[in-house]
Amino acid sequence: MASSNTSITDLRVEGFSCPLGLTESRPRLSWRLDTARPGARQVAYRVLASSSPDGFDVPELWDSGRVESNQTAFIEYGGAPLYSRERVYWRVEVEDETGATTPSQTSWFETGLLQKSDWSAKFISAPIAGGPITVPPVPRLNRAFSLNKPVKSARIYASALGVYQLELNGARVGDQELAPGWTDYEQSLRFQTFDVTGQLQRGDNALHALLGDGWAVGHIGWKNRQNYHDRPALLCQLEIEFEDGSRETIVSDEQWTSSLGPLLGSDMMMGESHNALLPWREVGGVEVEELPGDLKLRASIAPPVRVTEELAALSVHAGGNAGGFGDCWVFDLGQNMVGRVRLNFARVPQASAPSEETSLPEGSELPEAAALSEPLETGTTFRLRFAETLEGGPNATEGHIYTTNLRAARQTDAYTHDGKAASWEPVFTFHGFRYVEVAGWPGKTAPPLDFVTGVVLGTDQERSGDFECSDPLINQLQKNIDWGWRGNSLDIPTDCPQRDERLGWTGDAQVFCETSLWNRDARGFWVEWARQVRDAQVSTGGIPCTVPAPAIGQLAAPEHRNSWSDGGPAWADAVLICPWTVYRATGDKRVLEENYDVFARFFAYLQSTARDNLRCFDGCDYFSGFGDWLALDGSGRTEGGTPTELIGTAFYAHAADLMSQIAGVLGKTGEAQKYAASFDAIRKSFCARFITPDGRLSPPFQTPYLLALEFNLVPDELRPKLALELVGEIKARGQKLSTGFVGSPYINGVLTREGHLDTAYTLLHQKAWPSWLYAVTQGATTIWERWDGWTTEKGFQDAGMNSFNHYAYGAVGAWLYSQVAGIALDPQTPGYSRFVLAPKPGGQLTFAKAHLDTLHGRIESEWHLEDDKFNYRFVVPANTSAKVELPDGTSFEAVAGVVEGSVWLS
Ligand code: BGC
């Protein structure tokens, strides 16, 4: 009997609901117990799987039987080994603590092509290639075919070296952007699966593929083009099953043709040019290449890149002469975003009579602002440039756009209007920007605001949490943190999305990983990236400073002792820190299992390059790291003043500690002990080397204290003394932090744990730079790369490296959730099946609240101060429990339910 008001919802497979084209050999299932019943728990479950949606009476694929367990996530599918193209229907029955059993609805998943031999498609490309810096036109590849029987089902399996977009019978296939994303194309290529059953027709069919340069062929980083291939190539396999049971497969091969047309060039760094007056014209056949034997083809475990939001422009102002392109207009989208813009021609008068597609919906009128005295002429060319700020700084409201910090990334689009199109947006490029400079507008008055729409792109990660408090500046900081991640998680975790860089810097990734998991369901994204880190590991065991590592082929040899064969401390360590963070936040053990050999090789490499347990010592023959990157600690160095030997040895110790914990989780007791012994030995060497006989850390910058305390490198009895010295150091700097990428993520956590919550709050509220709020007071809508990216005193920092969208310093976000709002992981339990609620009011805040959507449901924590009265409300989701620790020192156990109450703080 089903228990009242209980339902089993959110059935997922590897985090997706009803995924098509999975290539995991043992996919894992999850569901959620949805009920408001206090104390609700799952006691047992039974999973049933069948090959038809109504075959559950005798489920022929799998019956797990009754499994006594409260586990609702990461349940491995236990049917026979899956085969390619297999559709599995499944449901679960959950027995709860009342003894009632509740069945779920039926869900499904479908596998993609699991074997290389399933592919009969070949790589095909147009007979055109650019050069190392010349961007050629974007080709379209075509295949016409006819069908004379009713179709039962059809799938397209596709990928590209480059980026692709498919069109079948005039309609776009799928909604993915910039597929298949960036992998080390010499080793792995992801493919996508599309259900095109409804898009096929009896008679003639036309399949087209647009093929852009993307990462495989276009500019990446500050390098030239053609880093992996000289031209983009398509891989496409359309498999049709007819009603009569027969099958037909149409693949990319010599039967395709290629065309050139309106897309004059597209590059992720440089931009896209489109002349709508040029029709597509067939230019010949295609060049065909076999699939390389050692290339691994698989589906991504992360959600795809999609359009995630559209932004309306907030204002437009005259931008003066746009460098030979006449007068221009500058639109402000109000948000530093990543993606592209759409030009909306349906909102302005047209030269020719509007065609069907351009006519406005009945009853609608052109807005007042569309004051074009003349209609838009056929052949009008617009040039669009994109920038994060105006030349007058982040607070300016008029003037030219500031593009110097883009370095060689031109991020410039051009479009020539055909007098008919209702709108235009580029296909294969993206920019980092808040301001759009439009040149070519023929009118004397400003274009209407809705001439331009911001189209936000990014890996489509569901929102998983939010934080809010009584200070509007901190709320803006929280927004900026999330926007920073949205813009820099476009397929891979990047440092910045605008200048000629946009690389998967490993250090930035490990610094921000934890915070990303508070704001977004980023698990799949990080699991996917961990697979890329595996591909990027060099033969020594070292991990490069960026992943993917574009030139890894030439750098794999041990004699290449540079940052691409070893990213150095805090960068290379992403290999351990990111998977461990994902495991702790979600309970996903597999990310540890499947990469354990990579971890072990990495640690062995650290060991082999250490001397007397110290790493990155003076004179070592390998890259010793980027220091405490961008720290403003008075050293005057971009790397900050903390010695690389100290950072190297601290991270070496931390790696040993993580290895020991990971081995423990995986049941490798012997190895766990071995790594624990290494941790002990490295700690001792750290203390001997960096702690003075009178118990001081040398040199006394903030980051050394933070690493020593965060990584537990010093004897317990020394901790209070070091923490006080840290507080003294902060005070001596006028209550300001002086940390770079390495120290900043830990500072407020360490201060809180060591009993200096007040100093942590002082840093949080600090408005003078260096601080988190300085950029906010200057109108920032994302996190800046540098604490002093722009200051009232000095203006812009060095344009050679000054991004206004760099997520690293947003890592304080984890502290807002876990300490200010107080939703924290239980030290023993990953994934929040049991957690801690320990809100910590302080500073000038009078209220704070946060929620986190875990695999079990939503945790909520909200407090308000009324003088000395602390009012608290929290929600513990079904099937979980929490330890509650209140700021008055009381603590108690809580089961699933909603609780509200107050205590007095004296
Ligand atoms: C990137 C950083 C990166 C660093 C390495 C920079 O150019 O933008 O975020 O971690 O190089 O020091």
PDB file of N, CA and C and ligand atoms in Angstrom, residues 495 499 501 505 508 571 626 629 741 785 801 806, ligand 1:
ATOM      1  N   ASP A 495      39.543  29.639 -17.328  1.00  0.00           N
ATOM      2  CA  ASP A 495      39.953  30.763 -16.485  1.00  0.00           C
ATOM      3  C   ASP A 495      39.106  31.991 -16.781  1.00  0.00           C
ATOM      4  N   ARG A 499      39.402  36.961 -23.324  1.00  0.00           N
ATOM      5  CA  ARG A 499      40.661  37.235 -24.014  1.00  0.00           C
ATOM      6  C   ARG A 499      41.157  35.971 -24.727  1.00  0.00           C
ATOM      7  N   GLU A 501      42.598  33.341 -24.348  1.00  0.00           N
ATOM      8  CA  GLU A 501      43.071  32.378 -23.353  1.00  0.00           C
ATOM      9  C   GLU A 501      41.998  31.290 -23.210  1.00  0.00           C
ATOM     10  N   TRP A 505      42.490  26.012 -17.087  1.00  0.00           N
ATOM     11  CA  TRP A 505      43.536  26.124 -16.066  1.00  0.00           C
ATOM     12  C   TRP A 505      43.161  25.296 -14.844  1.00  0.00           C
ATOM     13  N   ASP A 508      42.723  27.173 -11.258  1.00  0.00           N
ATOM     14  CA  ASP A 508      41.455  27.885 -11.118  1.00  0.00           C
ATOM     15  C   ASP A 508      40.329  26.880 -10.842  1.00  0.00           C
ATOM     16  N   TRP A 571      47.928  23.730  -8.948  1.00  0.00           N
ATOM     17  CA  TRP A 571      47.360  23.598 -10.293  1.00  0.00           C
ATOM     18  C   TRP A 571      47.208  22.105 -10.591  1.00  0.00           C
ATOM     19  N   PHE A 626      52.983  28.404 -10.004  1.00  0.00           N
ATOM     20  CA  PHE A 626      52.599  29.800 -10.219  1.00  0.00           C
ATOM     21  C   PHE A 626      52.504  30.564  -8.903  1.00  0.00           C
ATOM     22  N   TRP A 629      49.300  32.910  -6.953  1.00  0.00           N
ATOM     23  CA  TRP A 629      49.036  33.727  -8.139  1.00  0.00           C
ATOM     24  C   TRP A 629      48.210  34.980  -7.838  1.00  0.00           C
ATOM     25  N   PHE A 741      45.368  33.345  -5.585  1.00  0.00           N
ATOM     26  CA  PHE A 741      44.495  32.210  -5.907  1.00  0.00           C
ATOM     27  C   PHE A 741      44.636  31.074  -4.892  1.00  0.00           C
ATOM     28  N   GLU A 785      39.412  38.899 -12.205  1.00  0.00           N
ATOM     29  CA  GLU A 785      40.649  38.117 -12.090  1.00  0.00           C
ATOM     30  C   GLU A 785      41.553  38.670 -10.992  1.00  0.00           C
ATOM     31  N   MET A 801      46.861  41.232 -18.713  1.00  0.00           N
ATOM     32  CA  MET A 801      46.207  40.156 -17.964  1.00  0.00           C
ATOM     33  C   MET A 801      45.198  40.771 -17.012  1.00  0.00           C
ATOM     34  N   HIS A 806      36.525  35.948 -14.079  1.00  0.00           N
ATOM     35  CA  HIS A 806      37.483  34.907 -13.700  1.00  0.00           C
ATOM     36  C   HIS A 806      36.955  34.333 -12.390  1.00  0.00           C
TER      37      HIS A 806
HETATM   38  C1  BGC B   1      45.225  32.474 -16.223  1.00  0.00           C
HETATM   39  C2  BGC B   1      45.037  32.049 -14.803  1.00  0.00           C
HETATM   40  C3  BGC B   1      45.920  30.872 -14.634  1.00  0.00           C
HETATM   41  C4  BGC B   1      47.298  31.424 -14.730  1.00  0.00           C
HETATM   42  C5  BGC B   1      48.402  30.532 -14.369  1.00  0.00           C
HETATM   43  C6  BGC B   1      46.607  32.982 -16.364  1.00  0.00           C
HETATM   44  O1  BGC B   1      46.909  33.498 -17.584  1.00  0.00           O
HETATM   45  O2  BGC B   1      44.266  33.369 -16.645  1.00  0.00           O
HETATM   46  O3  BGC B   1      43.820  32.085 -14.295  1.00  0.00           O
HETATM   47  O4  BGC B   1      45.685  30.068 -13.548  1.00  0.00           O
HETATM   48  O5  BGC B   1      47.528  32.020 -15.984  1.00  0.00           O
HETATM   49  O6  BGC B   1      49.159  31.234 -13.550  1.00  0.00           O
END
